Amino acid sequence: LGHYLNIETAGETPTQAIVVVIEAGNDCRCLLVDTLIGRQEVVIKSLGETFCEHDCFAGAAILGDGRVGLILDTTALVRISMKNVENAA
């Protein structure tokens, strides 16, 4: 995910990060994450044109401390991964 979004990550191997399994339909993928912050129930707001070049975001939410959290679209992430595999073949 860090490579796709062009952001620096703390670790690139499962021994240096946390593995989160996401599912979409019959497919599943693993994401390496730097840290888990917690779990919250949020209302997802549309991003509009702000992040239109990244289709991996479902929207955004205002967190309890006032910061904005981006919500990942797991189905889109699985599709992106499959496209990358097909393009490499």
Short mmCIF file of N, CA, C and O in Angstrom, two decimals, residues 12-58:
data_model
loop_
_atom_site.label_atom_id
_atom_site.label_comp_id
_atom_site.label_asym_id
_atom_site.label_seq_id
_atom_site.Cartn_x
_atom_site.Cartn_y
_atom_site.Cartn_z
N GLU A 12 8.95 -3.36 5.58
CA GLU A 12 8.46 -3.95 4.34
C GLU A 12 8.42 -5.48 4.39
O GLU A 12 8.17 -6.12 3.39
N THR A 13 8.69 -6.06 5.55
CA THR A 13 8.58 -7.51 5.69
C THR A 13 7.66 -7.81 6.86
O THR A 13 7.54 -7.00 7.78
N PRO A 14 7.01 -8.96 6.85
CA PRO A 14 6.09 -9.30 7.95
C PRO A 14 6.75 -9.30 9.33
O PRO A 14 6.07 -9.12 10.33
N THR A 15 8.06 -9.47 9.40
CA THR A 15 8.73 -9.44 10.70
C THR A 15 8.94 -8.02 11.21
O THR A 15 9.25 -7.83 12.38
N GLN A 16 8.75 -7.02 10.34
CA GLN A 16 8.92 -5.62 10.72
C GLN A 16 7.60 -4.86 10.81
O GLN A 16 7.60 -3.68 11.09
N ALA A 17 6.49 -5.52 10.53
CA ALA A 17 5.20 -4.83 10.49
C ALA A 17 4.10 -5.78 10.97
O ALA A 17 4.36 -6.93 11.30
N ILE A 18 2.89 -5.28 10.98
CA ILE A 18 1.71 -6.06 11.34
C ILE A 18 1.00 -6.46 10.05
O ILE A 18 0.86 -5.64 9.14
N VAL A 19 0.56 -7.70 9.95
CA VAL A 19 -0.14 -8.19 8.77
C VAL A 19 -1.64 -8.14 9.05
O VAL A 19 -2.11 -8.72 10.03
N VAL A 20 -2.39 -7.46 8.16
CA VAL A 20 -3.84 -7.40 8.26
C VAL A 20 -4.41 -8.08 7.02
O VAL A 20 -4.02 -7.75 5.89
N VAL A 21 -5.30 -9.03 7.21
CA VAL A 21 -5.92 -9.76 6.10
C VAL A 21 -7.22 -9.06 5.73
O VAL A 21 -8.06 -8.80 6.59
N ILE A 22 -7.37 -8.73 4.43
CA ILE A 22 -8.62 -8.13 3.94
C ILE A 22 -9.25 -9.09 2.94
O ILE A 22 -8.55 -9.83 2.25
N GLU A 23 -10.58 -9.08 2.88
CA GLU A 23 -11.30 -9.95 1.97
C GLU A 23 -12.24 -9.14 1.10
O GLU A 23 -12.79 -8.14 1.53
N ALA A 24 -12.40 -9.59 -0.13
CA ALA A 24 -13.37 -9.02 -1.06
C ALA A 24 -13.88 -10.15 -1.93
O ALA A 24 -13.14 -10.69 -2.75
N GLY A 25 -15.12 -10.55 -1.72
CA GLY A 25 -15.66 -11.68 -2.46
C GLY A 25 -14.92 -12.95 -2.08
O GLY A 25 -14.75 -13.25 -0.90
N ASN A 26 -14.42 -13.67 -3.06
CA ASN A 26 -13.68 -14.91 -2.82
C ASN A 26 -12.18 -14.68 -2.68
O ASN A 26 -11.43 -15.63 -2.47
N ASP A 27 -11.73 -13.46 -2.85
CA ASP A 27 -10.30 -13.15 -2.80
C ASP A 27 -9.93 -12.52 -1.46
O ASP A 27 -10.74 -11.85 -0.83
N CYS A 28 -8.69 -12.75 -1.05
CA CYS A 28 -8.18 -12.08 0.14
C CYS A 28 -6.74 -11.68 -0.11
O CYS A 28 -6.05 -12.27 -0.93
N ARG A 29 -6.32 -10.63 0.56
CA ARG A 29 -4.96 -10.11 0.45
C ARG A 29 -4.48 -9.76 1.85
O ARG A 29 -5.26 -9.60 2.78
N CYS A 30 -3.18 -9.62 1.97
CA CYS A 30 -2.57 -9.18 3.23
C CYS A 30 -1.96 -7.80 3.04
O CYS A 30 -1.32 -7.54 2.04
N LEU A 31 -2.21 -6.93 4.00
CA LEU A 31 -1.60 -5.60 4.01
C LEU A 31 -0.62 -5.55 5.17
O LEU A 31 -0.92 -6.01 6.26
N LEU A 32 0.55 -4.98 4.93
CA LEU A 32 1.48 -4.73 6.02
C LEU A 32 1.19 -3.33 6.54
O LEU A 32 1.14 -2.38 5.77
N VAL A 33 0.95 -3.20 7.84
CA VAL A 33 0.68 -1.90 8.45
C VAL A 33 1.74 -1.61 9.49
O VAL A 33 2.30 -2.52 10.11
N ASP A 34 2.03 -0.33 9.67
CA ASP A 34 3.05 0.07 10.64
C ASP A 34 2.55 -0.06 12.08
O ASP A 34 3.27 -0.49 12.96
N THR A 35 1.29 0.31 12.30
CA THR A 35 0.72 0.25 13.65
C THR A 35 -0.80 0.19 13.59
O THR A 35 -1.39 0.64 12.61
N LEU A 36 -1.41 -0.38 14.60
CA LEU A 36 -2.86 -0.36 14.75
C LEU A 36 -3.21 0.66 15.82
O LEU A 36 -2.67 0.59 16.93
N ILE A 37 -4.08 1.58 15.50
CA ILE A 37 -4.42 2.65 16.43
C ILE A 37 -5.58 2.25 17.33
O ILE A 37 -5.60 2.54 18.50
N GLY A 38 -6.53 1.55 16.78
CA GLY A 38 -7.70 1.15 17.56
C GLY A 38 -8.89 0.95 16.64
O GLY A 38 -8.77 0.94 15.43
N ARG A 39 -10.03 0.83 17.24
CA ARG A 39 -11.26 0.60 16.48
C ARG A 39 -12.26 1.68 16.85
O ARG A 39 -12.44 1.99 18.04
N GLN A 40 -12.92 2.25 15.85
CA GLN A 40 -13.92 3.28 16.08
C GLN A 40 -15.08 3.08 15.12
O GLN A 40 -14.89 2.58 14.02
N GLU A 41 -16.26 3.47 15.56
CA GLU A 41 -17.39 3.54 14.65
C GLU A 41 -17.44 4.95 14.13
O GLU A 41 -17.38 5.91 14.90
N VAL A 42 -17.48 5.08 12.81
CA VAL A 42 -17.44 6.40 12.19
C VAL A 42 -18.49 6.51 11.10
O VAL A 42 -18.99 5.50 10.60
N VAL A 43 -18.80 7.73 10.72
CA VAL A 43 -19.66 8.00 9.58
C VAL A 43 -18.75 8.37 8.43
O VAL A 43 -17.94 9.30 8.54
N ILE A 44 -18.84 7.62 7.34
CA ILE A 44 -17.97 7.86 6.19
C ILE A 44 -18.54 8.98 5.33
O ILE A 44 -19.70 8.95 4.93
N LYS A 45 -17.70 9.96 5.06
CA LYS A 45 -18.07 11.10 4.20
C LYS A 45 -17.40 10.93 2.84
O LYS A 45 -16.29 10.40 2.76
N SER A 46 -18.02 11.42 1.81
CA SER A 46 -17.45 11.36 0.47
C SER A 46 -16.23 12.27 0.37
O SER A 46 -16.16 13.32 1.00
N LEU A 47 -15.25 11.86 -0.42
CA LEU A 47 -14.05 12.66 -0.64
C LEU A 47 -14.19 13.64 -1.79
O LEU A 47 -13.38 14.53 -1.95
N GLY A 48 -15.18 13.47 -2.63
CA GLY A 48 -15.35 14.35 -3.78
C GLY A 48 -14.18 14.21 -4.75
O GLY A 48 -13.66 13.13 -4.97
N GLU A 49 -13.73 15.32 -5.29
CA GLU A 49 -12.66 15.32 -6.28
C GLU A 49 -11.26 15.33 -5.66
O GLU A 49 -10.27 15.19 -6.35
N THR A 50 -11.17 15.48 -4.34
CA THR A 50 -9.88 15.65 -3.67
C THR A 50 -8.92 14.50 -3.93
O THR A 50 -7.74 14.71 -4.20
N PHE A 51 -9.40 13.28 -3.83
CA PHE A 51 -8.54 12.11 -3.97
C PHE A 51 -8.96 11.25 -5.16
O PHE A 51 -8.85 10.03 -5.13
N CYS A 52 -9.42 11.88 -6.24
CA CYS A 52 -9.95 11.10 -7.37
C CYS A 52 -8.90 10.24 -8.06
O CYS A 52 -9.23 9.24 -8.68
N GLU A 53 -7.59 10.57 -7.94
CA GLU A 53 -6.57 9.74 -8.59
C GLU A 53 -6.31 8.45 -7.82
O GLU A 53 -5.70 7.54 -8.34
N HIS A 54 -6.76 8.37 -6.57
CA HIS A 54 -6.59 7.14 -5.78
C HIS A 54 -7.95 6.51 -5.55
O HIS A 54 -8.76 7.02 -4.80
N ASP A 55 -8.20 5.40 -6.23
CA ASP A 55 -9.49 4.73 -6.09
C ASP A 55 -9.53 3.76 -4.93
O ASP A 55 -10.48 3.01 -4.77
N CYS A 56 -8.50 3.76 -4.07
CA CYS A 56 -8.47 2.82 -2.95
C CYS A 56 -9.10 3.40 -1.69
O CYS A 56 -9.13 2.75 -0.67
N PHE A 57 -9.64 4.63 -1.77
CA PHE A 57 -10.29 5.24 -0.60
C PHE A 57 -11.80 5.23 -0.78
O PHE A 57 -12.32 5.65 -1.80
N ALA A 58 -12.50 4.74 0.25
CA ALA A 58 -13.96 4.73 0.23
C ALA A 58 -14.51 6.08 0.66
O ALA A 58 -15.61 6.46 0.32
#
